[in-house]
């Protein structure tokens, strides 16, 4: 705070002001006023301040921070805007004694300005009028400025001083002819069964003011504290409504409800004497919060039910608050508290058992918290709290129950840090779903842990796969790869997976062999399949070695012939192919020879083999090499309908005309027979 | 607009609008100009929900793909990361954020998790020291994405693999969540049927591939979630009558068969991704005289395939052999329509003709495209290779022995296939396939490809087992096939979700039931075609809306199960 010039001792008076969300301090030093903020101190002068002031004794800012009142040592009161730009009015009370208190007394949106000044036994209301109003105080009193008036407390009394609301004034002013006043009168006469009721009513209706009259009565009822008076005003409003066609009923209904709530809380057992304006300003939600803070749960719930508030905002919220209080009752056992809470709350929508449990945990009742969490249907809420309470294993089973894998992972990583490795693994062992999720995690993040997990479970099959993966990914050198495969084969044997074990051993043998081939012949052999190794050998002219390899790996004869045939054709080594074809009787027949030669566009070679194709495939072979005429002869000779159709479909235009005719004739003949 | 989503019995545009609204609300939370950094995998699915124009309306000025190191420069107030909840992506995001902080003017960072916010990922961001940099961290529950008027997919690639190889039920959890979202929009589904392990719980009768494998499945999760959601009592009149949860594991056979419908073949040959297909451009070159075909386009032709295109809607589910005749008929109709112009004599007639032009031109463009696609497919289907493959397939189905060899590098894949139930070592025991085939009439010899009378037309003979199960459930009911259901893997079950009396449906006579059929682990286009065929049967009694974890074909499915060690 900056320095204030001339400030030697405590200021005679000061107050805080608030403008545009910035707080200032107004402070009086002798005849001077200073406005301070966090950086600057400036002298200010209220406009139109009477002369002769040598010090300020009291200052008051209104409830809304809009107005300021200053009381000087001359008994003069200045009233103006808090910005100190405008004077509203002034008053001289001629009392020089410093007042005990000075506060503003005003009503929202009212044009009247009034300040209440209190001395030991005297209270004075002053405003924009030549005269003030004086009251005598019987006891020491204290003033509390509020939204719409001033509360006056003493040892034995509690009073509320406020500007009379417009509606009340209109109705109750002596000899008032306002529509509301007339309606109230009319209703009273009606109860007396007097015809005057009709006269009053007519008077209002002639002026067309019945709606205003009803409205005034409703409004005035709101400002009454005395239930009998509220009732008589509401009765008048209800009476007037009978003579109106389309008067919307909600203002009346709402006022009845509001008054019922207000009367309930004003009861001395409860002791919240709110005015109607204050209640409306606060809203029902805040009022309920205050009731809850005072632990007036039954009343709060009754109000919610009476006003039919949605459960989530109303009853559920209060029950949850009640439960949060309930868990703090240390003298009641965990079981009883949990049961009591569940009995009351049940499955009430919108109740968060986890919030209640968190509160229980907050007061050190972990067991109770766990019991309460059992009632929480949302696992997403259960799990984090259980973790916080270090009940990780329970959290884990809850997470698994929910099916939400993200929750499970969260608990797992938590557990991993919390437990030692052995305990962690043991925990996983009993939770298969968590275990498989953790395996996935390890597969991407911690490969070594994965191996340990498989080892622990004696899961030899997966261990085998793990080593296979390692033999491809982790190992560069051939010795390393073979060693990894050996480990894999051992694991596969333990898993009783003969197929995989044998395949792995074959692969090891193949790798070693390929390595040798690379050393001896050069070129690339590693990681070729057996078939490709054989093919590569044939392509590089190593027929002997190829055949040896085929024997070693028990490649069936048929397949070896295919491999050789394909490789030799690729080389276009027709001589070798022919030699090969004559080496012994082909186990795959000779049609493949024809096909492969044709694929290489060598019709000449193809024809050589076509003649050797067995009778069943002869037609197909002949057609392949384009010998339609001979194909037709064979087909006719076979008397095979399908073959004849096939040949026919190959007959093209003029060149094969004769052949086609021949087949047609043979067909016709066959049909005759 | 996505009008084609509202053509079906159930208006799926409601779902699309709901997810769009959620996206807009999130974007508006981050006030000011924005750049979106995309997890690349999500761009396809998002394209079906929101085009760039929607993002632009909400001040998205730049879009990047999530990559390591620094973000490209962008003069925007907000940077939004849209990502799947994966740890490796969190590392990249952290790298981006840290380098951006060093660069200069402070930005507002946000993160949108699709489809679920993850504690695990947030913990990782915290460990990397960037969690505090994000103002909004939210989730965008894009589980089921509407693909067509009767088709929803989660486009979750690894669902089958995760469930059966890794015992990871994440995608099942998302499936259950997706079903809850559907129920929130379309009412509680009164009756749930299911078949298969993932559909319900594993029971002890069958030894599962992994003995440690045991978890709660979709139906159970749904029922549990219902309890979590109490408080928002569902008061929507139910649109769906039944939900059928089918585990892919029940029918491992169908996806392996080559699909022979038009759409199925497009997928088999070119692969349809998020309703788009990329085709070789040569056939689509604009035929203009003069250029002499100098500049053939080199970039693949990208086409969107859905029922918004009238012609495609008509031919997509036909057997390919029936497509040609439709195309040539259409060609005649269109050229006849263009010939009309010679008859237009008066100004009024000409005006009338001109007003129809745009529609006619669109139809002609569509016809040209599909004629080209059909030619491309024909080149494949008439090839010897294709014929051989089909023959082998049919031999497999009829149980003829074949001899196969594989290199050692496939040993892990073989084990995966065995674990998933696709391969079985021959250990004797009775072969139950003939019983299943006969009871369920899986092989039909007399198939009418042009005017089908049975679902087997989609594979020219083989009737997909999964769809047959659905068909028999609707009529006469599963009680008639109890024996076969016991042979097929996994339990079958039925569950009722009670409805308040006011919401119970009284069906009008002749009104079809609506069944939501959810394929856990993937569905093929041919199966979808078969279900659409059932929906359209006059006396079928049931219309289907299809949901799945992923649209698959044999190749993409096996690919997802393969493990290449190098």
mmCIF file of C-alpha atoms in Angstrom, chain A residues 253-505:
data_model
loop_
_atom_site.group_PDB
_atom_site.id
_atom_site.type_symbol
_atom_site.label_atom_id
_atom_site.label_comp_id
_atom_site.label_asym_id
_atom_site.label_seq_id
_atom_site.Cartn_x
_atom_site.Cartn_y
_atom_site.Cartn_z
ATOM 1 C CA UNK A 253 -49.038 -20.683 -7.333
ATOM 2 C CA UNK A 254 -45.378 -19.797 -7.114
ATOM 3 C CA UNK A 255 -46.051 -17.231 -4.389
ATOM 4 C CA UNK A 256 -47.986 -19.803 -2.356
ATOM 5 C CA UNK A 257 -45.072 -22.233 -2.683
ATOM 6 C CA UNK A 258 -42.452 -19.615 -1.872
ATOM 7 C CA UNK A 259 -44.344 -18.452 1.207
ATOM 8 C CA UNK A 260 -44.726 -21.997 2.421
ATOM 9 C CA UNK A 261 -40.980 -22.496 2.134
ATOM 10 C CA UNK A 262 -40.270 -19.099 3.740
ATOM 11 C CA UNK A 263 -42.617 -19.724 6.656
ATOM 12 C CA UNK A 264 -40.998 -23.082 7.226
ATOM 13 C CA UNK A 265 -37.495 -21.686 7.439
ATOM 14 C CA UNK A 266 -38.569 -18.623 9.444
ATOM 15 C CA UNK A 267 -39.898 -20.887 12.152
ATOM 16 C CA UNK A 268 -37.876 -20.284 15.327
ATOM 17 C CA UNK A 269 -36.734 -23.938 15.337
ATOM 18 C CA UNK A 270 -34.959 -23.255 12.090
ATOM 19 C CA UNK A 271 -34.336 -19.554 12.462
ATOM 20 C CA UNK A 272 -33.600 -18.335 8.975
ATOM 21 C CA UNK A 273 -35.721 -15.191 8.767
ATOM 22 C CA UNK A 274 -35.129 -14.398 5.112
ATOM 23 C CA UNK A 275 -37.231 -11.768 3.368
ATOM 24 C CA UNK A 276 -38.915 -12.617 0.119
ATOM 25 C CA UNK A 277 -36.477 -10.505 -1.904
ATOM 26 C CA UNK A 278 -33.503 -12.104 -0.202
ATOM 27 C CA UNK A 279 -34.892 -15.583 -0.839
ATOM 28 C CA UNK A 280 -35.345 -14.802 -4.524
ATOM 29 C CA UNK A 281 -31.861 -13.350 -4.734
ATOM 30 C CA UNK A 282 -30.301 -16.361 -3.029
ATOM 31 C CA UNK A 283 -32.175 -18.973 -5.124
ATOM 32 C CA UNK A 284 -33.539 -22.212 -3.757
ATOM 33 C CA UNK A 285 -30.254 -24.036 -4.462
ATOM 34 C CA UNK A 286 -28.309 -21.791 -2.104
ATOM 35 C CA UNK A 287 -31.026 -21.990 0.510
ATOM 36 C CA UNK A 288 -30.846 -25.792 0.316
ATOM 37 C CA UNK A 289 -27.066 -25.627 0.696
ATOM 38 C CA UNK A 290 -27.493 -23.561 3.851
ATOM 39 C CA UNK A 291 -29.995 -25.997 5.250
ATOM 40 C CA UNK A 292 -27.612 -28.832 4.461
ATOM 41 C CA UNK A 293 -24.749 -26.990 6.166
ATOM 42 C CA UNK A 294 -26.917 -26.707 9.249
ATOM 43 C CA UNK A 295 -27.645 -30.415 8.846
ATOM 44 C CA UNK A 296 -31.360 -29.751 8.466
ATOM 45 C CA UNK A 297 -31.585 -32.668 6.017
ATOM 46 C CA UNK A 298 -35.249 -33.663 6.558
ATOM 47 C CA UNK A 299 -36.483 -30.119 5.983
ATOM 48 C CA UNK A 300 -34.268 -29.765 2.912
ATOM 49 C CA UNK A 301 -35.614 -32.997 1.460
ATOM 50 C CA UNK A 302 -39.195 -31.999 2.230
ATOM 51 C CA UNK A 303 -38.647 -28.700 0.446
ATOM 52 C CA UNK A 304 -37.201 -30.517 -2.592
ATOM 53 C CA UNK A 305 -40.111 -32.895 -2.710
ATOM 54 C CA UNK A 306 -42.645 -30.125 -2.157
ATOM 55 C CA UNK A 307 -41.143 -28.033 -4.977
ATOM 56 C CA UNK A 308 -40.695 -31.180 -7.127
ATOM 57 C CA UNK A 309 -37.083 -30.378 -7.894
ATOM 58 C CA UNK A 310 -35.357 -32.862 -10.219
ATOM 59 C CA UNK A 311 -33.707 -35.570 -8.139
ATOM 60 C CA UNK A 312 -30.184 -34.874 -9.296
ATOM 61 C CA UNK A 313 -30.366 -31.237 -8.131
ATOM 62 C CA UNK A 314 -32.629 -31.949 -5.219
ATOM 63 C CA UNK A 315 -33.124 -35.030 -3.113
ATOM 64 C CA UNK A 316 -30.072 -36.919 -4.388
ATOM 65 C CA UNK A 317 -27.772 -34.040 -3.644
ATOM 66 C CA UNK A 318 -29.090 -33.673 -0.135
ATOM 67 C CA UNK A 319 -28.916 -37.364 0.564
ATOM 68 C CA UNK A 320 -25.338 -37.355 -0.639
ATOM 69 C CA UNK A 321 -24.559 -34.493 1.750
ATOM 70 C CA UNK A 322 -26.289 -36.338 4.505
ATOM 71 C CA UNK A 323 -24.238 -39.412 3.764
ATOM 72 C CA UNK A 324 -21.040 -37.375 3.787
ATOM 73 C CA UNK A 325 -21.981 -36.162 7.255
ATOM 74 C CA UNK A 326 -23.023 -39.616 8.325
ATOM 75 C CA UNK A 327 -19.606 -41.083 7.577
ATOM 76 C CA UNK A 328 -18.095 -38.663 10.071
ATOM 77 C CA UNK A 329 -20.055 -40.161 12.964
ATOM 78 C CA UNK A 330 -17.159 -41.928 14.564
ATOM 79 C CA UNK A 331 -19.228 -43.671 17.223
ATOM 80 C CA UNK A 332 -21.194 -45.695 14.679
ATOM 81 C CA UNK A 333 -19.656 -48.859 13.253
ATOM 82 C CA UNK A 334 -18.625 -49.116 9.624
ATOM 83 C CA UNK A 335 -21.250 -51.744 8.897
ATOM 84 C CA UNK A 336 -24.057 -49.700 10.389
ATOM 85 C CA UNK A 337 -23.053 -46.529 8.572
ATOM 86 C CA UNK A 338 -22.726 -48.305 5.238
ATOM 87 C CA UNK A 339 -26.041 -50.052 5.683
ATOM 88 C CA UNK A 340 -27.823 -46.893 6.828
ATOM 89 C CA UNK A 341 -26.488 -45.000 3.835
ATOM 90 C CA UNK A 342 -27.408 -47.666 1.343
ATOM 91 C CA UNK A 343 -30.875 -48.012 2.837
ATOM 92 C CA UNK A 344 -31.569 -44.317 2.419
ATOM 93 C CA UNK A 345 -29.817 -43.779 -0.882
ATOM 94 C CA UNK A 346 -30.421 -47.072 -2.634
ATOM 95 C CA UNK A 347 -30.008 -46.595 -6.349
ATOM 96 C CA UNK A 348 -31.196 -42.999 -6.257
ATOM 97 C CA UNK A 349 -30.104 -41.534 -9.566
ATOM 98 C CA UNK A 350 -27.325 -38.995 -9.402
ATOM 99 C CA UNK A 351 -25.914 -40.112 -6.076
ATOM 100 C CA UNK A 352 -22.174 -40.563 -6.271
ATOM 101 C CA UNK A 353 -21.151 -43.221 -3.808
ATOM 102 C CA UNK A 354 -17.552 -42.560 -4.700
ATOM 103 C CA UNK A 355 -17.835 -38.961 -3.445
ATOM 104 C CA UNK A 356 -19.201 -40.240 -0.171
ATOM 105 C CA UNK A 357 -16.492 -42.863 0.014
ATOM 106 C CA UNK A 358 -13.875 -40.207 -0.654
ATOM 107 C CA UNK A 359 -15.221 -38.286 2.312
ATOM 108 C CA UNK A 360 -15.108 -41.387 4.476
ATOM 109 C CA UNK A 361 -11.516 -41.946 3.420
ATOM 110 C CA UNK A 362 -10.825 -38.289 4.180
ATOM 111 C CA UNK A 363 -11.836 -38.902 7.808
ATOM 112 C CA UNK A 364 -9.607 -41.929 7.967
ATOM 113 C CA UNK A 365 -12.317 -44.573 7.583
ATOM 114 C CA UNK A 366 -10.825 -46.648 4.800
ATOM 115 C CA UNK A 367 -12.853 -49.764 5.524
ATOM 116 C CA UNK A 368 -16.064 -47.794 5.383
ATOM 117 C CA UNK A 369 -14.950 -46.190 2.149
ATOM 118 C CA UNK A 370 -14.415 -49.620 0.606
ATOM 119 C CA UNK A 371 -17.831 -50.764 1.754
ATOM 120 C CA UNK A 372 -19.423 -47.694 0.236
ATOM 121 C CA UNK A 373 -17.575 -48.117 -3.036
ATOM 122 C CA UNK A 374 -19.278 -51.474 -3.402
ATOM 123 C CA UNK A 375 -22.459 -49.543 -4.084
ATOM 124 C CA UNK A 376 -20.869 -47.374 -6.766
ATOM 125 C CA UNK A 377 -21.989 -48.584 -10.180
ATOM 126 C CA UNK A 378 -19.436 -46.626 -12.197
ATOM 127 C CA UNK A 379 -16.118 -48.434 -12.167
ATOM 128 C CA UNK A 380 -14.390 -45.371 -13.570
ATOM 129 C CA UNK A 381 -15.180 -43.738 -10.222
ATOM 130 C CA UNK A 382 -14.404 -46.725 -8.022
ATOM 131 C CA UNK A 383 -10.967 -47.519 -9.265
ATOM 132 C CA UNK A 384 -9.031 -44.255 -8.783
ATOM 133 C CA UNK A 385 -10.221 -43.966 -5.198
ATOM 134 C CA UNK A 386 -9.318 -47.562 -4.413
ATOM 135 C CA UNK A 387 -5.872 -46.857 -5.788
ATOM 136 C CA UNK A 388 -5.579 -43.767 -3.649
ATOM 137 C CA UNK A 389 -6.499 -45.878 -0.641
ATOM 138 C CA UNK A 390 -3.779 -48.319 -1.634
ATOM 139 C CA UNK A 391 -6.273 -51.115 -2.226
ATOM 140 C CA UNK A 392 -4.724 -51.845 -5.554
ATOM 141 C CA UNK A 393 -5.690 -55.499 -5.735
ATOM 142 C CA UNK A 394 -9.316 -54.703 -5.106
ATOM 143 C CA UNK A 395 -9.000 -51.926 -7.658
ATOM 144 C CA UNK A 396 -7.676 -54.455 -10.114
ATOM 145 C CA UNK A 397 -10.617 -56.808 -9.746
ATOM 146 C CA UNK A 398 -13.068 -53.900 -10.011
ATOM 147 C CA UNK A 399 -11.340 -52.673 -13.145
ATOM 148 C CA UNK A 400 -11.505 -56.135 -14.669
ATOM 149 C CA UNK A 401 -15.173 -56.436 -13.802
ATOM 150 C CA UNK A 402 -15.914 -53.238 -15.702
ATOM 151 C CA UNK A 403 -14.373 -54.528 -18.913
ATOM 152 C CA UNK A 404 -12.640 -51.181 -19.360
ATOM 153 C CA UNK A 405 -9.115 -52.120 -20.395
ATOM 154 C CA UNK A 406 -7.808 -48.630 -19.862
ATOM 155 C CA UNK A 407 -8.745 -48.880 -16.198
ATOM 156 C CA UNK A 408 -7.079 -52.261 -15.955
ATOM 157 C CA UNK A 409 -3.874 -50.890 -17.464
ATOM 158 C CA UNK A 410 -3.921 -47.958 -15.092
ATOM 159 C CA UNK A 411 -4.162 -50.239 -12.087
ATOM 160 C CA UNK A 412 -1.520 -52.573 -13.496
ATOM 161 C CA UNK A 413 1.085 -49.866 -13.881
ATOM 162 C CA UNK A 414 0.224 -48.651 -10.424
ATOM 163 C CA UNK A 415 0.659 -52.158 -9.004
ATOM 164 C CA UNK A 416 3.905 -52.590 -10.839
ATOM 165 C CA UNK A 417 5.407 -49.614 -9.036
ATOM 166 C CA UNK A 418 3.866 -50.512 -5.726
ATOM 167 C CA UNK A 419 4.747 -54.199 -5.421
ATOM 168 C CA UNK A 420 8.006 -56.017 -5.791
ATOM 169 C CA UNK A 421 8.343 -58.053 -8.912
ATOM 170 C CA UNK A 422 7.522 -61.386 -7.337
ATOM 171 C CA UNK A 423 4.337 -60.176 -5.680
ATOM 172 C CA UNK A 424 3.324 -58.357 -8.817
ATOM 173 C CA UNK A 425 3.648 -61.508 -10.886
ATOM 174 C CA UNK A 426 1.743 -63.508 -8.300
ATOM 175 C CA UNK A 427 -1.088 -60.991 -8.390
ATOM 176 C CA UNK A 428 -1.200 -61.231 -12.167
ATOM 177 C CA UNK A 429 -1.307 -64.974 -12.028
ATOM 178 C CA UNK A 430 -4.679 -64.887 -10.369
ATOM 179 C CA UNK A 431 -6.077 -62.414 -12.880
ATOM 180 C CA UNK A 432 -5.873 -63.955 -16.350
ATOM 181 C CA UNK A 433 -7.355 -61.002 -18.155
ATOM 182 C CA UNK A 434 -4.958 -58.575 -16.515
ATOM 183 C CA UNK A 435 -2.118 -60.928 -17.252
ATOM 184 C CA UNK A 436 -2.855 -61.061 -20.950
ATOM 185 C CA UNK A 437 -3.156 -57.285 -21.098
ATOM 186 C CA UNK A 438 0.134 -56.921 -19.311
ATOM 187 C CA UNK A 439 1.719 -59.332 -21.772
ATOM 188 C CA UNK A 440 0.615 -57.072 -24.601
ATOM 189 C CA UNK A 441 2.117 -54.125 -22.811
ATOM 190 C CA UNK A 442 5.409 -55.987 -22.364
ATOM 191 C CA UNK A 443 5.433 -57.105 -25.960
ATOM 192 C CA UNK A 444 5.681 -53.453 -26.976
ATOM 193 C CA UNK A 445 7.517 -51.963 -24.039
ATOM 194 C CA UNK A 446 9.482 -54.588 -22.069
ATOM 195 C CA UNK A 447 10.442 -57.683 -24.002
ATOM 196 C CA UNK A 448 12.573 -59.239 -21.253
ATOM 197 C CA UNK A 449 9.710 -59.082 -18.756
ATOM 198 C CA UNK A 450 7.592 -60.941 -21.251
ATOM 199 C CA UNK A 451 10.055 -63.819 -21.211
ATOM 200 C CA UNK A 452 10.029 -63.901 -17.426
ATOM 201 C CA UNK A 453 6.248 -64.017 -17.445
ATOM 202 C CA UNK A 454 6.160 -66.990 -19.798
ATOM 203 C CA UNK A 455 8.803 -68.717 -17.734
ATOM 204 C CA UNK A 456 6.852 -68.212 -14.572
ATOM 205 C CA UNK A 457 3.714 -69.668 -16.133
ATOM 206 C CA UNK A 458 5.578 -72.564 -17.756
ATOM 207 C CA UNK A 459 3.987 -71.381 -20.975
ATOM 208 C CA UNK A 460 6.419 -73.224 -23.225
ATOM 209 C CA UNK A 461 4.510 -72.650 -26.418
ATOM 210 C CA UNK A 462 4.693 -68.858 -26.055
ATOM 211 C CA UNK A 463 8.264 -69.104 -24.849
ATOM 212 C CA UNK A 464 9.071 -70.995 -28.026
ATOM 213 C CA UNK A 465 7.431 -68.297 -30.153
ATOM 214 C CA UNK A 466 9.372 -65.721 -28.175
ATOM 215 C CA UNK A 467 12.672 -67.388 -29.108
ATOM 216 C CA UNK A 468 11.610 -67.687 -32.737
ATOM 217 C CA UNK A 469 10.934 -63.957 -32.805
ATOM 218 C CA UNK A 470 14.307 -63.346 -31.169
ATOM 219 C CA UNK A 471 16.067 -65.486 -33.757
ATOM 220 C CA UNK A 472 14.795 -63.161 -36.459
ATOM 221 C CA UNK A 473 14.830 -59.808 -34.715
ATOM 222 C CA UNK A 474 17.543 -59.727 -32.081
ATOM 223 C CA UNK A 475 20.287 -61.943 -33.513
ATOM 224 C CA UNK A 476 22.494 -61.034 -36.425
ATOM 225 C CA UNK A 477 25.075 -63.804 -36.376
ATOM 226 C CA UNK A 478 24.155 -67.216 -37.604
ATOM 227 C CA UNK A 479 25.403 -68.876 -34.401
ATOM 228 C CA UNK A 480 23.155 -66.644 -32.324
ATOM 229 C CA UNK A 481 20.201 -67.367 -34.528
ATOM 230 C CA UNK A 482 20.707 -71.094 -34.359
ATOM 231 C CA UNK A 483 21.097 -70.904 -30.570
ATOM 232 C CA UNK A 484 17.825 -68.985 -30.290
ATOM 233 C CA UNK A 485 16.134 -71.581 -32.458
ATOM 234 C CA UNK A 486 17.570 -74.346 -30.301
ATOM 235 C CA UNK A 487 15.978 -72.679 -27.286
ATOM 236 C CA UNK A 488 12.747 -72.462 -29.242
ATOM 237 C CA UNK A 489 12.867 -76.129 -30.198
ATOM 238 C CA UNK A 490 13.480 -77.132 -26.589
ATOM 239 C CA UNK A 491 10.505 -75.052 -25.508
ATOM 240 C CA UNK A 492 8.296 -76.528 -28.214
ATOM 241 C CA UNK A 493 9.205 -80.028 -27.090
ATOM 242 C CA UNK A 494 8.256 -79.108 -23.535
ATOM 243 C CA UNK A 495 4.987 -77.747 -24.893
ATOM 244 C CA UNK A 496 4.461 -81.079 -26.637
ATOM 245 C CA UNK A 497 4.238 -79.312 -29.946
ATOM 246 C CA UNK A 498 6.113 -81.881 -32.029
ATOM 247 C CA UNK A 499 5.284 -80.168 -35.281
ATOM 248 C CA UNK A 500 6.781 -76.848 -34.274
ATOM 249 C CA UNK A 501 9.788 -78.491 -32.630
ATOM 250 C CA UNK A 502 10.593 -80.550 -35.732
ATOM 251 C CA UNK A 503 10.065 -77.586 -38.020
ATOM 252 C CA UNK A 504 12.406 -75.547 -35.866
ATOM 253 C CA UNK A 505 15.099 -78.206 -35.951
#
